[in-house]
Short mmCIF file of C-alpha atoms in Angstrom, two decimals:
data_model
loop_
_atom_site.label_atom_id
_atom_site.label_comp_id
_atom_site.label_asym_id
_atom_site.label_seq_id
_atom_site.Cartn_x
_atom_site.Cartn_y
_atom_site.Cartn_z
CA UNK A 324 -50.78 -9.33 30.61
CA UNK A 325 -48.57 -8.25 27.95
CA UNK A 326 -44.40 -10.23 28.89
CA UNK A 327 -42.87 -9.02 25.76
CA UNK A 328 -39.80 -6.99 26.24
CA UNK A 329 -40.24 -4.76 23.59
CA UNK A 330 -43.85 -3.28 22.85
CA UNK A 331 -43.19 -1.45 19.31
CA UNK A 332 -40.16 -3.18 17.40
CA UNK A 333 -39.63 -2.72 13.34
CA UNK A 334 -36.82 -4.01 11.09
CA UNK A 335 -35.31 -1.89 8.34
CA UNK A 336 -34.21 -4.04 5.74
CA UNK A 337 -31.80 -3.41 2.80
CA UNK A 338 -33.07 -5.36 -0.29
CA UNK A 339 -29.10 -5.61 -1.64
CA UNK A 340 -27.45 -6.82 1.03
CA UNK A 341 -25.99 -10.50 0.29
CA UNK A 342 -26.69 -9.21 -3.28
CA UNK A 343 -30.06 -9.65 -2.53
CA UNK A 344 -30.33 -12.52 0.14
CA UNK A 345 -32.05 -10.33 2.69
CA UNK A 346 -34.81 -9.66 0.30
CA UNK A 347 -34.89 -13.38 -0.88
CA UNK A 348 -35.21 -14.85 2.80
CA UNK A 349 -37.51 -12.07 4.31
CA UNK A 350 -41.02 -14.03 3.39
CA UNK A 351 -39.40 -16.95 5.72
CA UNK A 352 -37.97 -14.58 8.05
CA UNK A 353 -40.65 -12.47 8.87
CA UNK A 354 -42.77 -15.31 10.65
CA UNK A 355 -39.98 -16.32 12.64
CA UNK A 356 -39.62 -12.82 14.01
CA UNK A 357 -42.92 -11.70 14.34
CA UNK A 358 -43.47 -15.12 16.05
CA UNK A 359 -41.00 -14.17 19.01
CA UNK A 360 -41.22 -10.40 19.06
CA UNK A 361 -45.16 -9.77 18.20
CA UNK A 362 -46.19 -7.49 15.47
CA UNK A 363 -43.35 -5.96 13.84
CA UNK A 364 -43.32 -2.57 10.89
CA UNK A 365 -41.15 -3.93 7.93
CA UNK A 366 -39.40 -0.82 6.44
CA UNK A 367 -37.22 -1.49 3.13
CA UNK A 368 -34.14 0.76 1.93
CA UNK A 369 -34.48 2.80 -1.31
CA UNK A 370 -31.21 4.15 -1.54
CA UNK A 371 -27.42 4.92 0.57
CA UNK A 372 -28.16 6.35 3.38
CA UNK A 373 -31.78 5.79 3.58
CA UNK A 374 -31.81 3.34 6.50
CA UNK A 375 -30.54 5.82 8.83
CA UNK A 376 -32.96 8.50 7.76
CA UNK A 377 -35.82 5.30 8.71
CA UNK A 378 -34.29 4.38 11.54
CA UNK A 379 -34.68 8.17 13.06
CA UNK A 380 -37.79 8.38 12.05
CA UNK A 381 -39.07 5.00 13.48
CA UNK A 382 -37.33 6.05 17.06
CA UNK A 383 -39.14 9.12 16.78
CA UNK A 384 -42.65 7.56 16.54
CA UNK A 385 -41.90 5.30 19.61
CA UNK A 386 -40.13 2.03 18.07
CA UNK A 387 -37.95 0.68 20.77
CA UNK A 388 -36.06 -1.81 18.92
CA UNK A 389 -34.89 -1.26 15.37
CA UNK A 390 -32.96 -4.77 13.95
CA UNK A 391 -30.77 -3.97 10.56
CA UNK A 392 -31.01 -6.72 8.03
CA UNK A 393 -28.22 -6.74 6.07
CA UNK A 394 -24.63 -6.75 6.23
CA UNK A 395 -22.06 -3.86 8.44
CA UNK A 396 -23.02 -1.00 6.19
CA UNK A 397 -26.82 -1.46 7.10
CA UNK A 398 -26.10 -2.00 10.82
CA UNK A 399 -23.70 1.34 10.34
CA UNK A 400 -26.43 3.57 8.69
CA UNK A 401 -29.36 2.50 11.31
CA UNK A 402 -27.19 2.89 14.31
CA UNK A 403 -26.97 6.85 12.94
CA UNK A 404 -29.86 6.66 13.26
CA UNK A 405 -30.02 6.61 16.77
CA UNK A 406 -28.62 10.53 16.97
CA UNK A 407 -30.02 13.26 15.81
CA UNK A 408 -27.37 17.20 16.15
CA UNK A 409 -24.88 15.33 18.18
CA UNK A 410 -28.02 13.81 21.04
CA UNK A 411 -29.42 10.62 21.41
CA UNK A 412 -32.76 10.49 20.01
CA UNK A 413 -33.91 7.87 22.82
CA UNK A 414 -32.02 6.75 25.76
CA UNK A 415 -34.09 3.56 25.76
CA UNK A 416 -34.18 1.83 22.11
CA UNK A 417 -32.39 -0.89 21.73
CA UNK A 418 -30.21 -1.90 18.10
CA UNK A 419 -29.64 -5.37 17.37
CA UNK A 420 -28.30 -6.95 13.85
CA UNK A 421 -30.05 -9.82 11.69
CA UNK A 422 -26.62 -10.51 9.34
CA UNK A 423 -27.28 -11.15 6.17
CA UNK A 424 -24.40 -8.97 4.40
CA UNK A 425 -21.03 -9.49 2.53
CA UNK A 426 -18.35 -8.55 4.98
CA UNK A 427 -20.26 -9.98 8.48
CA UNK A 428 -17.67 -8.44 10.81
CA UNK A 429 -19.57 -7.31 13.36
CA UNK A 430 -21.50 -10.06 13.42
CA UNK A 431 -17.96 -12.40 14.12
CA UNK A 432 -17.36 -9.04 16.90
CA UNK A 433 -20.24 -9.75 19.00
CA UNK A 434 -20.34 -13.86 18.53
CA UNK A 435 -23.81 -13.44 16.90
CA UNK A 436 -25.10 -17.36 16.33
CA UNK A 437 -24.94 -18.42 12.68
CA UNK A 438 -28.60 -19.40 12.08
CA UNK A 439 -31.29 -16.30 12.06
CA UNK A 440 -33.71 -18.34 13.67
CA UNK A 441 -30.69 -18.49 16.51
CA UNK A 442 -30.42 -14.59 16.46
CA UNK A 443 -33.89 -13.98 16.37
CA UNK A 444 -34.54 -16.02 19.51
CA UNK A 445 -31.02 -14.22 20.82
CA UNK A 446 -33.01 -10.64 20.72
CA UNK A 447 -36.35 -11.73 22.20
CA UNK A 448 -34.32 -13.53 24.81
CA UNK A 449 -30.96 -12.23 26.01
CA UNK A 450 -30.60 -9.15 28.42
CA UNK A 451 -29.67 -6.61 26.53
CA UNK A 452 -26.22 -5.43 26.30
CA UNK A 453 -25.17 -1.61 26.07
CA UNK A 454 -21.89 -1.16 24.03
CA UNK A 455 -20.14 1.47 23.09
CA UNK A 456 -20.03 3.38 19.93
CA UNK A 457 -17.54 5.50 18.21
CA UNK A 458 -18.02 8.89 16.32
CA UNK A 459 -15.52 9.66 13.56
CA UNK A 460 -14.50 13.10 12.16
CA UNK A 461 -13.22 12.99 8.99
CA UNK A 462 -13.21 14.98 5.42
CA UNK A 463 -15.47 13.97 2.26
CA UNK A 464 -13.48 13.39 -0.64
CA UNK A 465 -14.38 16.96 -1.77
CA UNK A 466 -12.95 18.08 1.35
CA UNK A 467 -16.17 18.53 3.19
CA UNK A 468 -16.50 18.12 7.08
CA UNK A 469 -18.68 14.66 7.84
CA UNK A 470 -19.30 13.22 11.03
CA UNK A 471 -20.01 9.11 11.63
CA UNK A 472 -20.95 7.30 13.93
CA UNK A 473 -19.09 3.32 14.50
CA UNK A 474 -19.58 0.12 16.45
CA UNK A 475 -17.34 -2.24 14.99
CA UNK A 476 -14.28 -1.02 13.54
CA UNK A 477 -12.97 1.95 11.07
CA UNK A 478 -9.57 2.37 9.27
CA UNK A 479 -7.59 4.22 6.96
CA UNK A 480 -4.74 3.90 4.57
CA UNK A 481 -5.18 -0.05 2.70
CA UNK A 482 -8.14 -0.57 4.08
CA UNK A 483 -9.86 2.28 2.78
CA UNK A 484 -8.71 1.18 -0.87
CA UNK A 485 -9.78 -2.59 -0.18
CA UNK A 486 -13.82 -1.32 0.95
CA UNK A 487 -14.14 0.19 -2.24
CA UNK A 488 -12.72 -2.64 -4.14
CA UNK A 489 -14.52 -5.39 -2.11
CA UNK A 490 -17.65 -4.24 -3.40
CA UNK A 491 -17.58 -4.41 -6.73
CA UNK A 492 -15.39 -7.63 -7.74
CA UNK A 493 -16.95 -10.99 -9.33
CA UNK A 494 -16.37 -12.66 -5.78
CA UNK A 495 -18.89 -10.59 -3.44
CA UNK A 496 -21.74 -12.41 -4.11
CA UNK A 497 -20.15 -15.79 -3.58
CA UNK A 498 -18.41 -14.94 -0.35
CA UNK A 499 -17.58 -11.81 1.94
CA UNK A 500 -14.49 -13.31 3.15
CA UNK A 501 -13.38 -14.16 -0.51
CA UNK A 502 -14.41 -10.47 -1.83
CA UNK A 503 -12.23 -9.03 0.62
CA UNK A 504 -9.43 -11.27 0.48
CA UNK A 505 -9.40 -10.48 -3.16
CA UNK A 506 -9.52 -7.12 -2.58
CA UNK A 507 -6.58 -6.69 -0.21
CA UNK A 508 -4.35 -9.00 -3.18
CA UNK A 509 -5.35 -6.89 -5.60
CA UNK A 510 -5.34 -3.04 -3.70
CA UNK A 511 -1.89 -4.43 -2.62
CA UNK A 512 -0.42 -4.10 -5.46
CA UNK A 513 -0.83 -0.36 -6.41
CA UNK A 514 -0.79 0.43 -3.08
CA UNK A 515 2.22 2.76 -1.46
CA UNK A 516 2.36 3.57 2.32
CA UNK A 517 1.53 6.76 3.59
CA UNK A 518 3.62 9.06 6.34
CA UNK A 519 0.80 9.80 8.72
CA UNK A 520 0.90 11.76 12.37
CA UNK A 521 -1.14 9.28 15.10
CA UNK A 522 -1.96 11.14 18.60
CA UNK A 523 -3.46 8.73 21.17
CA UNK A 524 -5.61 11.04 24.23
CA UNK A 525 -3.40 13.91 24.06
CA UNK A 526 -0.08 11.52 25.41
CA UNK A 527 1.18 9.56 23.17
CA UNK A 528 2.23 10.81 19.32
CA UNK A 529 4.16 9.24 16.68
CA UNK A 530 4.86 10.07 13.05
CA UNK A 531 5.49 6.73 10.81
CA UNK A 532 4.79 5.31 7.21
CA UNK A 533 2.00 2.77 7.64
CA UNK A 534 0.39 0.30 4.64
CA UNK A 535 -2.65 0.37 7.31
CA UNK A 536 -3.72 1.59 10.68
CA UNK A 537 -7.15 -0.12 12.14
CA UNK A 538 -9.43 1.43 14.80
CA UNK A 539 -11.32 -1.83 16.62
CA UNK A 540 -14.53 -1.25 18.91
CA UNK A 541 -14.98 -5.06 17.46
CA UNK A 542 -11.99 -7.57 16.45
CA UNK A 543 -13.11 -8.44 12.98
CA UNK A 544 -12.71 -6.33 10.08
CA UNK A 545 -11.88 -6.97 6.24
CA UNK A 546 -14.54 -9.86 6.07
CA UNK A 547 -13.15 -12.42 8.76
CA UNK A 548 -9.71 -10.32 9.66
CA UNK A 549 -8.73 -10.30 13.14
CA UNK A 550 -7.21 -6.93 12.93
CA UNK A 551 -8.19 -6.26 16.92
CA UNK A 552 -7.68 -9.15 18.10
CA UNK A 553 -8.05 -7.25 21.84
CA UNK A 554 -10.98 -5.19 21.25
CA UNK A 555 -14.36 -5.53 23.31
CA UNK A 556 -17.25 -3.77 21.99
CA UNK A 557 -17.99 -2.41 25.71
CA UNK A 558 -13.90 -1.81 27.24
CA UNK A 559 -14.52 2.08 26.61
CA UNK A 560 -11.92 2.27 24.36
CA UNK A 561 -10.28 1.89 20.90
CA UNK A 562 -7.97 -0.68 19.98
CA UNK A 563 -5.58 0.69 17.40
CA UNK A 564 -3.49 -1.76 15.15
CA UNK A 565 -1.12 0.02 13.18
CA UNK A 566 0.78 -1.61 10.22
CA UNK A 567 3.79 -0.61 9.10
CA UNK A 568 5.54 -0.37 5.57
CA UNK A 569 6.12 -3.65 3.89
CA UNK A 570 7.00 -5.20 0.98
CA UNK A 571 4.62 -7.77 -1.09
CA UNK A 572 6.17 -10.36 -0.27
CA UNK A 573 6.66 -9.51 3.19
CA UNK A 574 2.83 -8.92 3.14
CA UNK A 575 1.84 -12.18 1.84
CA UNK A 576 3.71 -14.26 4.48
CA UNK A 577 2.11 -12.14 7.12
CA UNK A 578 -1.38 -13.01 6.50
CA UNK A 579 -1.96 -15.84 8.48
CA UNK A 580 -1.34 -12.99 11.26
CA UNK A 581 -4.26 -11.31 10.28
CA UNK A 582 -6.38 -14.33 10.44
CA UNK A 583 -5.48 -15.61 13.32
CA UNK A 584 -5.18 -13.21 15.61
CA UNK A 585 -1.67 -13.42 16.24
CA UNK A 586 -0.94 -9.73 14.57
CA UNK A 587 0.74 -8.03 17.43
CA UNK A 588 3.43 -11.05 17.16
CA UNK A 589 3.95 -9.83 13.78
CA UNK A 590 7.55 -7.43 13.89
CA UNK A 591 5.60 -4.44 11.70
CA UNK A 592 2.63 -4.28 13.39
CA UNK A 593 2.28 -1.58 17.02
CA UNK A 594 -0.48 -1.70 19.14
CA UNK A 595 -2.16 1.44 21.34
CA UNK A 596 -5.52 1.25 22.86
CA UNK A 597 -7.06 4.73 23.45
CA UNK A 598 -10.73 6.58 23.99
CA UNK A 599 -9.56 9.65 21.51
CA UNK A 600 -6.91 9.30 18.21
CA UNK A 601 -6.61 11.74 15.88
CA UNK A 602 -4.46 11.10 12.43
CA UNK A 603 -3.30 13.67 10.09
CA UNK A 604 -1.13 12.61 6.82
CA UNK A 605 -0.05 15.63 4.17
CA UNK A 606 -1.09 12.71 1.04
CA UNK A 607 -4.56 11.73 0.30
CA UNK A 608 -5.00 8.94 2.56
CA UNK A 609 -9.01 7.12 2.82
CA UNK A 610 -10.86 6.33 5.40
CA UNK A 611 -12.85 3.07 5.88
CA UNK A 612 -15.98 3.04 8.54
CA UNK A 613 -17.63 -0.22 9.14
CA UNK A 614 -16.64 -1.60 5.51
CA UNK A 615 -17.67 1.73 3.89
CA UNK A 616 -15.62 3.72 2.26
CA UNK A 617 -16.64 7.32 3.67
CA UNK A 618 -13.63 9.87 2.99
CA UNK A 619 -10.10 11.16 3.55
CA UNK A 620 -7.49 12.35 6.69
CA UNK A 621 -7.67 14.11 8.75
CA UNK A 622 -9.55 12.00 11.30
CA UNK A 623 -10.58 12.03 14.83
CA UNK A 624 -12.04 9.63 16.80
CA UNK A 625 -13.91 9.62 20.02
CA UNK A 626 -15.40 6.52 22.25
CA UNK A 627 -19.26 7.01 23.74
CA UNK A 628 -18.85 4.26 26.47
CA UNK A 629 -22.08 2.20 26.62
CA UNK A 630 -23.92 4.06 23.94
CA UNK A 631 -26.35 2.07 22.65
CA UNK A 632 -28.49 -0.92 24.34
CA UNK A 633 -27.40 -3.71 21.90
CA UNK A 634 -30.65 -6.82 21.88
CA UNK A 635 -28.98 -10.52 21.00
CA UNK A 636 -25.28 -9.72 22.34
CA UNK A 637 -24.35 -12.27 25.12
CA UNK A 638 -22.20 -11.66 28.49
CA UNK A 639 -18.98 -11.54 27.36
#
């Protein structure tokens, strides 16, 4: 009699992620998979984008588990994946994560174990655990309508500058937390707030000049920052951290905060916690989604509660 929990499980693997360590480990990782979840269909990204287009087509033809291995911009693209016009392509497969990226965010969100022998025996093992997901409206950066789908965090303002900076400095292949680090220095420093309009379900509205405001299904964004220190990746909501105008200075000292999770102690920083925010700004202000940067205001954002059967989460 057949025991395994899943009967027709594939990985989709992006060959750059950890410039290149998800490639480099795969002969020594596929064993140790196939050893706990049976046979398992290897599918390898070609290009942006490309995972999610596998990941459809994989649910389509039965697969009930699809593991990303890679970093928060593979788990991103497969968990599109998952919806096809707006519908979920299968109310029954399962996601899970084998982290092996730059940034490792969500991976710190959902307490994922370190080794991927650890996670591996995590998603033949735990019950699985449906989170929710969040589906961003936003603009292109030629001005075009785009829809995306979340599960760990989004932003806009900073943070949109530091994803596009953190990929392409001397320290991302060395360390995620480093690149990004670098990144925020560095995007600091050219960096001017932005007056931006924040609704929060229809209630609440303010109009303010923020350096940053983050959107947190999961805590950790920025490589390792605790920018949600309050989120849960199944409350139903969206933690909302926003980060008001500072000087350099100012910003330096205040990044222990971010690290530590003590950022709502900080004087400049508000929180809000809501299932639908929109954010309009007049300037040109980007948009961040899972690490990626994706586009421009305006932006809305919506919570799916329990969206998505998650394999290798624990109980919280």
């Amino acid at each position: 009699m057949d025991t395994r929990r899943f009967h027709q499980p594939c990985v989709i693997l992006n060959p750059k992620a950890g410039s290149g360590r998800s490639l480099r480990t795969w002969p020594r990782l596929q064993p140790l998979l196939e050893g706990r979840l049976g046979p398992v269909e290897a599918l390898f990204t070609e290009a942006p984008g490309h995972a999610t287009e596998l990941a459809r087509n994989a649910i389509e033809s039965g697969a009930d588990l699809v593991v990303a291995i890679g970093g928060d911009g593979t788990l991103n693209e497969v968990v599109n994946g998952f919806w096809a016009n707006g519908k979920a392509v299968s109310e029954q497969a399962a996601a899970a994560l084998l982290p092996l990226g730059t940034g490792g965010d969500f991976r710190r969100s959902a307490a994922l174990p370190d080794a991927p022998d650890e996670v591996i025996r995590a998603i033949a093992e735990q019950e699985l655990r449906r989170i929710d997901v969040c589906l961003a409206r936003f603009h292109s950066y030629d001005g075009k309508p785009l829809e995306r789908y979340f599960v760990n965090g989004a932003g806009f303002g900073l943070g949109g500058e530091v994803a596009i900076s953190a990929k392409n400095n001397f320290l991302t292949r060395y360390s995620g937390t480093g690149a990004f680090f670098w990144a925020t220095a560095v995007s600091f420093l050219t960096y001017r707030a932005r007056s931006v309009r924040l609704a929060f379900d229809e209630d609440t509205a303010l109009e303010t000049s923020v350096m940053e405001v983050a959107l947190g299904n999961g805590q950790s964004q920025g490589g390792g920052m605790q920018v949600c220190p309050r989120a849960r990746l199944d409350s139903g909501s969206v933690d909302v951290s926003v980060i008001r105008k500072a000087g350099f200075f100012e910003f330096l000292a205040a990044m222990p905060y971010l690290y530590s999770g003590r950022i709502y102690s900080h004087p400049k920083c508000d929180f809000f916690r809501a299932r639908r925010i929109v954010a309009e700004s007049d300037e040109e202000v980007s948009i961040q989604v899972d690490g990626e940067a994706v586009g421009t205001l305006p932006l809305e954002v919506e919570t799916v509660p329990g969206a998505i059967p998650f394999a290798g989460i624990g109980p919280h």
